mmCIF file with all atom_site columns, C-alpha atoms in Angstrom:
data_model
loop_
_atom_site.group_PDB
_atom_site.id
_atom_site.type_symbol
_atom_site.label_atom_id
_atom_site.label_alt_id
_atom_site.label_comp_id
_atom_site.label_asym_id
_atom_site.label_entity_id
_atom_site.label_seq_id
_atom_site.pdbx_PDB_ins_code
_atom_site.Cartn_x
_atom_site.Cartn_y
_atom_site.Cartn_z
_atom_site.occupancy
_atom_site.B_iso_or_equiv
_atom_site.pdbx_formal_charge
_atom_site.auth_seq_id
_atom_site.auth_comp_id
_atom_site.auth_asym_id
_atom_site.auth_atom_id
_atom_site.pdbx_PDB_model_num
ATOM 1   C CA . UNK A 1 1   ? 105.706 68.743  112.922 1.00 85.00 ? 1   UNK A CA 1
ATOM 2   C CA . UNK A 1 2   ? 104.815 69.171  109.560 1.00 95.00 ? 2   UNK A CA 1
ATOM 3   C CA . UNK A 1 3   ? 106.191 71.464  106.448 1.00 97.00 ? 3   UNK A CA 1
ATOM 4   C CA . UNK A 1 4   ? 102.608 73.346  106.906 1.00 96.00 ? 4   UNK A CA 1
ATOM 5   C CA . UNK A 1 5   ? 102.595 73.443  110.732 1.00 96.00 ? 5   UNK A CA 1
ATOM 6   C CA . UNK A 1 6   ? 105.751 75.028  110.557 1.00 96.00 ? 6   UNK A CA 1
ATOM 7   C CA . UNK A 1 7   ? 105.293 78.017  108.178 1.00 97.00 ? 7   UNK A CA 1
ATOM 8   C CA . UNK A 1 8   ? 102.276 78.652  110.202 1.00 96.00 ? 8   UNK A CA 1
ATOM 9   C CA . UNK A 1 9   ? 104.487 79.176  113.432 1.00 95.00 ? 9   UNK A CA 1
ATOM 10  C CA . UNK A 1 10  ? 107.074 81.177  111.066 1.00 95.00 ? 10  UNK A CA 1
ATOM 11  C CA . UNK A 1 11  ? 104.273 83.409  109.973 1.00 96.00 ? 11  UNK A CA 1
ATOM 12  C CA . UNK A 1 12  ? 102.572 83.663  113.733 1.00 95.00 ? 12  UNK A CA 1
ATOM 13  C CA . UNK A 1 13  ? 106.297 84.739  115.141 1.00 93.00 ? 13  UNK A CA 1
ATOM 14  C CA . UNK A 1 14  ? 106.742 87.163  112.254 1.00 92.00 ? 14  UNK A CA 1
ATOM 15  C CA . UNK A 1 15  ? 103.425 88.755  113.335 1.00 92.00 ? 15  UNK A CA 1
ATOM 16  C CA . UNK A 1 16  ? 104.421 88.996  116.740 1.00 90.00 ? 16  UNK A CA 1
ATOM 17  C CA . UNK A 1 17  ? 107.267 90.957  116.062 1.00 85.00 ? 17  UNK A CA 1
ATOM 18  C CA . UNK A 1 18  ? 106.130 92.950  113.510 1.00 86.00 ? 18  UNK A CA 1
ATOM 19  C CA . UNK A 1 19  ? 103.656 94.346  116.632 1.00 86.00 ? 19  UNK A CA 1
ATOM 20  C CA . UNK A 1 20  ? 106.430 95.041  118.504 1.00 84.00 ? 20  UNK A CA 1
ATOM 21  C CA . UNK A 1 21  ? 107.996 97.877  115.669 1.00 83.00 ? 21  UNK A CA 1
ATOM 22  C CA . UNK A 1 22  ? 108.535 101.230 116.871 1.00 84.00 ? 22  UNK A CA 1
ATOM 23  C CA . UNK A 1 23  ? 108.019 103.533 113.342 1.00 87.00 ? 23  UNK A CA 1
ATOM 24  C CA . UNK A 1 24  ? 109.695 106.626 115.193 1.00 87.00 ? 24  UNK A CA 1
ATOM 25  C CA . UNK A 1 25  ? 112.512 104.145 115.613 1.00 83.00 ? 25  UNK A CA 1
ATOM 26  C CA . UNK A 1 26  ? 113.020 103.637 112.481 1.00 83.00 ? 26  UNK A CA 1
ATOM 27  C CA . UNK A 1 27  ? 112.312 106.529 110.653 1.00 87.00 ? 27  UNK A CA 1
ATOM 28  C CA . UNK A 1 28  ? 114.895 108.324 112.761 1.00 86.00 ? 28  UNK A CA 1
ATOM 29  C CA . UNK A 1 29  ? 117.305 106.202 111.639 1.00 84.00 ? 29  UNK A CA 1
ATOM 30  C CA . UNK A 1 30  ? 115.986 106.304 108.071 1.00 87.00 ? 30  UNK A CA 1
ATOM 31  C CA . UNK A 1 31  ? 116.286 109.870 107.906 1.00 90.00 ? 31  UNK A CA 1
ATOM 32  C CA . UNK A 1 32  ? 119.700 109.578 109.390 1.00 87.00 ? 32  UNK A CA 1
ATOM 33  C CA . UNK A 1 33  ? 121.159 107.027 106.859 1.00 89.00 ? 33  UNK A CA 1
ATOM 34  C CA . UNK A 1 34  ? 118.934 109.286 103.880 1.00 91.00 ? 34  UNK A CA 1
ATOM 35  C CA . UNK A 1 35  ? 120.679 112.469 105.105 1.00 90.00 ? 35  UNK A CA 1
ATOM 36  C CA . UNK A 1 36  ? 124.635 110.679 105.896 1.00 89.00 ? 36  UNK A CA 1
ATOM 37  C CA . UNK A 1 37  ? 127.902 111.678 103.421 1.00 89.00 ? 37  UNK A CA 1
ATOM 38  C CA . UNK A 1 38  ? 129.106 108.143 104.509 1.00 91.00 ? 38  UNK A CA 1
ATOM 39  C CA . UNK A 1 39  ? 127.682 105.235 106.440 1.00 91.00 ? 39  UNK A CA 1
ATOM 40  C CA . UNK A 1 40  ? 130.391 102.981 108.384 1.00 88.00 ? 40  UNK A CA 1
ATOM 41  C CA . UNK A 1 41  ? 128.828 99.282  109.154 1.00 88.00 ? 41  UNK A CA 1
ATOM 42  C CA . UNK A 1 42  ? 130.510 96.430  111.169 1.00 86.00 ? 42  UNK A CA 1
ATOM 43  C CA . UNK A 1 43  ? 128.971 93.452  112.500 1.00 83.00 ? 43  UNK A CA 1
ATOM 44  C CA . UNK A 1 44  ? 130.073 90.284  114.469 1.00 80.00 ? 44  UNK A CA 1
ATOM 45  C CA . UNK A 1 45  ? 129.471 86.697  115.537 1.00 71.00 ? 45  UNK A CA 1
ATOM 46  C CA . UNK A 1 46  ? 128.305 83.345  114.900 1.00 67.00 ? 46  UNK A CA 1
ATOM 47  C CA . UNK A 1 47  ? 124.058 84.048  114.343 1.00 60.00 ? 47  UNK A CA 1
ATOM 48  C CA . UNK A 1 48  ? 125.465 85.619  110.693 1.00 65.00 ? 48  UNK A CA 1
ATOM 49  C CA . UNK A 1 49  ? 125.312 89.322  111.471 1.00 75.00 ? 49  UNK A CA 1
ATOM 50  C CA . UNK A 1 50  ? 128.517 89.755  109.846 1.00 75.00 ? 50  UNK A CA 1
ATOM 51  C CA . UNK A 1 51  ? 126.803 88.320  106.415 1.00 75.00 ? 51  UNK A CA 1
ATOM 52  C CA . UNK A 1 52  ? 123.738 90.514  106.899 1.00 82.00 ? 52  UNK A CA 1
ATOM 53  C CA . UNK A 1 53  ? 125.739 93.680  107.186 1.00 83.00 ? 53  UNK A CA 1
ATOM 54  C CA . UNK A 1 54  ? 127.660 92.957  104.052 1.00 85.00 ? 54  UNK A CA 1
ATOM 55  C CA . UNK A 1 55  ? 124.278 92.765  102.491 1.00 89.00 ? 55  UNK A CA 1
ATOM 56  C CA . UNK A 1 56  ? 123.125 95.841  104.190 1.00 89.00 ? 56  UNK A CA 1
ATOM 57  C CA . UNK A 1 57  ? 125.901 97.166  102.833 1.00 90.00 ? 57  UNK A CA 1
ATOM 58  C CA . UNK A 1 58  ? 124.989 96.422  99.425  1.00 92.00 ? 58  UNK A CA 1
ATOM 59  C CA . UNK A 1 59  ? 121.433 97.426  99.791  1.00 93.00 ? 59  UNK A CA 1
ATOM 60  C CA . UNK A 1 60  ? 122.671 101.255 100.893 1.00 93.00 ? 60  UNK A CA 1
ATOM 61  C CA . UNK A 1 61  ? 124.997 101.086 97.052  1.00 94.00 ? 61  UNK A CA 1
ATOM 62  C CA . UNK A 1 62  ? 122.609 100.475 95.393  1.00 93.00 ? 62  UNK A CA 1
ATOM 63  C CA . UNK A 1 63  ? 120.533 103.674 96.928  1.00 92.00 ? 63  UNK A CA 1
ATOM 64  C CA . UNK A 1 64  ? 123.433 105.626 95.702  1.00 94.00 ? 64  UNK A CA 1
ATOM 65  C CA . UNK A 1 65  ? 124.887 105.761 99.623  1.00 94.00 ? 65  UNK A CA 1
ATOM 66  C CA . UNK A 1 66  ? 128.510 106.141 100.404 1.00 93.00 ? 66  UNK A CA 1
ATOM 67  C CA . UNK A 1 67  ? 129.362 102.996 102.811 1.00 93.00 ? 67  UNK A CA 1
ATOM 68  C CA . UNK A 1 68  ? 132.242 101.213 104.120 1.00 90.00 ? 68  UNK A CA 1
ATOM 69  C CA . UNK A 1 69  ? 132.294 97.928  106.746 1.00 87.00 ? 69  UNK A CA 1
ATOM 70  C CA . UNK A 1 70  ? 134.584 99.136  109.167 1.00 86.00 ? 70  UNK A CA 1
ATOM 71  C CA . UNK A 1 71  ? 138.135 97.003  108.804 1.00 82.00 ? 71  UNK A CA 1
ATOM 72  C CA . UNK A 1 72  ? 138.038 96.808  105.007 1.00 83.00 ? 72  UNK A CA 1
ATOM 73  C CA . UNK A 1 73  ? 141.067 98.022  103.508 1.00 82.00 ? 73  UNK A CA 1
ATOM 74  C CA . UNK A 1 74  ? 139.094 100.964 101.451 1.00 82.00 ? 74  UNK A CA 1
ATOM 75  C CA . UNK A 1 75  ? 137.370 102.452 104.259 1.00 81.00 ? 75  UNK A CA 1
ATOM 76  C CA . UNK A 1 76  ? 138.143 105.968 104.500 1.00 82.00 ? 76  UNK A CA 1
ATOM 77  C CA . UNK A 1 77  ? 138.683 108.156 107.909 1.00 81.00 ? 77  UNK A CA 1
ATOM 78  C CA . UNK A 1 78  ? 135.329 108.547 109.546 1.00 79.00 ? 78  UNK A CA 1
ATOM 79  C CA . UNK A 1 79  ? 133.635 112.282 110.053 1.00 77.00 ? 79  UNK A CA 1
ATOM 80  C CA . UNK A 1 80  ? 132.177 113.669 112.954 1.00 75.00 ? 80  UNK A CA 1
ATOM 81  C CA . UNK A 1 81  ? 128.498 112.523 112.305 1.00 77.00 ? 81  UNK A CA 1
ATOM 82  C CA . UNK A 1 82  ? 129.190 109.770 110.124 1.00 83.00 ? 82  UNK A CA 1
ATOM 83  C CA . UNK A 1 83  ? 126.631 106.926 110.866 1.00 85.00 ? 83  UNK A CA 1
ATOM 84  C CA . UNK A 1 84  ? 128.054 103.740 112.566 1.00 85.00 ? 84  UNK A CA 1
ATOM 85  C CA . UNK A 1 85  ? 125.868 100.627 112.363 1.00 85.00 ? 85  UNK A CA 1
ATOM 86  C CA . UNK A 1 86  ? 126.976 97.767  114.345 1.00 83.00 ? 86  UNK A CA 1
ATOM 87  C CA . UNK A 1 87  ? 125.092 94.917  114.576 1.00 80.00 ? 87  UNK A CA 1
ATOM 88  C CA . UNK A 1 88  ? 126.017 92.305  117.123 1.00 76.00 ? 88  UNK A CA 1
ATOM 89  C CA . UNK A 1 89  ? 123.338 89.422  118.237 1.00 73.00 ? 89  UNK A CA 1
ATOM 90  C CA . UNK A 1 90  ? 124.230 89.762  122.118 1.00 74.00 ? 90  UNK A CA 1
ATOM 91  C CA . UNK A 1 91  ? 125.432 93.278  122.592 1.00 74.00 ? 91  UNK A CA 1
ATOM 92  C CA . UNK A 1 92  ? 128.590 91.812  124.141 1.00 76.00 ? 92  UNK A CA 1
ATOM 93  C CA . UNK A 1 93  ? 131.141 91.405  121.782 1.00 78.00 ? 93  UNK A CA 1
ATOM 94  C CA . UNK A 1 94  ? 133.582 93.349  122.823 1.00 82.00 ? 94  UNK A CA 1
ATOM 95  C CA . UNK A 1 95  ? 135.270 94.539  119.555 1.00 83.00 ? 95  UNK A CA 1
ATOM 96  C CA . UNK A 1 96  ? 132.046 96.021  118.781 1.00 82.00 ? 96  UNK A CA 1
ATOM 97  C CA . UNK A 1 97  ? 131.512 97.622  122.071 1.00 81.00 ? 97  UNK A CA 1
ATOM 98  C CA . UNK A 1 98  ? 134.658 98.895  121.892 1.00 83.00 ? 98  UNK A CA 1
ATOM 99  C CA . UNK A 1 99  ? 134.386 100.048 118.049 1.00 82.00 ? 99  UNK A CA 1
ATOM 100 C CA . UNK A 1 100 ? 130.409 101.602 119.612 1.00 80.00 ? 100 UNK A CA 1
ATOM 101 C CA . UNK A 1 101 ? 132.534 103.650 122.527 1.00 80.00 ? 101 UNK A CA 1
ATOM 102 C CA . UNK A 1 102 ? 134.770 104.755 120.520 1.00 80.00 ? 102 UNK A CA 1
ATOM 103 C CA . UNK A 1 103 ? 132.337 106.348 117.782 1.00 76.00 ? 103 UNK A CA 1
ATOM 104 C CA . UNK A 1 104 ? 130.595 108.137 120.554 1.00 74.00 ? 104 UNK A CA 1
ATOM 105 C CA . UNK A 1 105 ? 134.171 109.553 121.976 1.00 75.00 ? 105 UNK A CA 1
ATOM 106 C CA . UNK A 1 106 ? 134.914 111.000 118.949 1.00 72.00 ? 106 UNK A CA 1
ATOM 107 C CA . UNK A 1 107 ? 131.372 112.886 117.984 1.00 65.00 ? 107 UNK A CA 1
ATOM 108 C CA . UNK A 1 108 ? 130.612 109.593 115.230 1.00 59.00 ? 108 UNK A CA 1
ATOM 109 C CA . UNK A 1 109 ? 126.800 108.363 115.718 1.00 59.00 ? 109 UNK A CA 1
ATOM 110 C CA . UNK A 1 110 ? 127.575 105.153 116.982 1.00 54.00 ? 110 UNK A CA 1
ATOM 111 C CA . UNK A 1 111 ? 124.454 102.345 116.940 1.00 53.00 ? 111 UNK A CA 1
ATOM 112 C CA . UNK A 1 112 ? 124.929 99.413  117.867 1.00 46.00 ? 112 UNK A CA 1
ATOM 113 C CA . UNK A 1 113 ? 122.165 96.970  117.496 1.00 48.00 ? 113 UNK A CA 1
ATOM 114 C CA . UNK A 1 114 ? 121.469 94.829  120.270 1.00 46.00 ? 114 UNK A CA 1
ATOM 115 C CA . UNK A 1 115 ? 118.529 93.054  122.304 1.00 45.00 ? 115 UNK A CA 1
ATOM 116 C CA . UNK A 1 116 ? 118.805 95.026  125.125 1.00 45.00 ? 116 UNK A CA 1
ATOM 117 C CA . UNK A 1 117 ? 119.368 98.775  122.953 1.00 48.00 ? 117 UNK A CA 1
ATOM 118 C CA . UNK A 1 118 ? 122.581 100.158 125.167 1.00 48.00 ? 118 UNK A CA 1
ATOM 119 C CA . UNK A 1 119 ? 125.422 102.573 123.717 1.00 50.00 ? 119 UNK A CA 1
ATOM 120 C CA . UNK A 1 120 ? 122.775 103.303 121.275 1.00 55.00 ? 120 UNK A CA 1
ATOM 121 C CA . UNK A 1 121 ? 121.806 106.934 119.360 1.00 54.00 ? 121 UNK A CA 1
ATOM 122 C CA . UNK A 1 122 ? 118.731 105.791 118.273 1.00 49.00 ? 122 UNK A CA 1
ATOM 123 C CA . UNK A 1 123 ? 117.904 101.924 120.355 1.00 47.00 ? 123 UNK A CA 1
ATOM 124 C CA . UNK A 1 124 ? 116.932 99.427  118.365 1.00 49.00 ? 124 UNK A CA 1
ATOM 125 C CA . UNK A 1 125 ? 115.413 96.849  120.284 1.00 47.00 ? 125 UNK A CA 1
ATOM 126 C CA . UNK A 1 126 ? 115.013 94.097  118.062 1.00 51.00 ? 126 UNK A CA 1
ATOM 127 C CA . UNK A 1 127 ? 112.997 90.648  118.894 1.00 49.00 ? 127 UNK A CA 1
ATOM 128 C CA . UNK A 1 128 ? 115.127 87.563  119.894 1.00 51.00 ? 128 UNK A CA 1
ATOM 129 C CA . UNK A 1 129 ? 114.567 83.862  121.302 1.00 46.00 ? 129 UNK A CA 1
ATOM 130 C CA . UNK A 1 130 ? 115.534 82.699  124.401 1.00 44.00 ? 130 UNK A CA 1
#
């Protein structure tokens, strides 16, 4: 396969699941990150989510947003509607799940970002390979 062929198949997937965007989606949770005192983030496992939250994390700063990744030594005491976003590639780590119950038991808006959209505020069902 060539260099050319295969930007061509990046590009084509890209489009494919750009179609598959729900804008509600994610201007719901746009509003809720816009309108949040403090944003908690945490991520998990081996497909680099970890590494994309800390960037995440990073983007929010520099929009002026209060946010901590959960386990850092500096992250305050969560609120009662404080945003949690968890991102895990299977939905299945159970750290996660646990952290994603826990929010919800305790009034926190838990989200965690998975394929299949479960223990979710606002599901995000993002594209995947199999």
């Amino acid at each position: 396969m060539t260099v050319t062929t295969r930007i061509h198949a990046i590009l084509d997937e890209l489009t494919r699941n750009t179609d598959r965007i729900d804008d509600a989606q994610l201007d719901a949770i746009a509003d809720e990150i816009a309108a949040a005192n403090h944003i908690f983030l945490a991520g998990a496992g081996r497909s680099g989510i970890a590494i994309a939250i800390a960037r995440f994390a990073s983007r929010l700063m520099l929009l002026c947003k209060s946010v901590s990744i959960v386990g850092e030594t500096t992250s305050p005491h969560s609120a009662a509607g404080d945003p949690l976003i968890i991102g895990s590639g299977s939905g299945e780590t159970a750290s996660l799940v646990a952290l994603a119950r826990k929010a919800k038991a305790t009034g926190d808006r838990g989200n965690l970002r998975t394929p299949t959209g479960h223990l979710q505020d606002h599901p995000r069902h993002r594209p995947h390979h199999r």
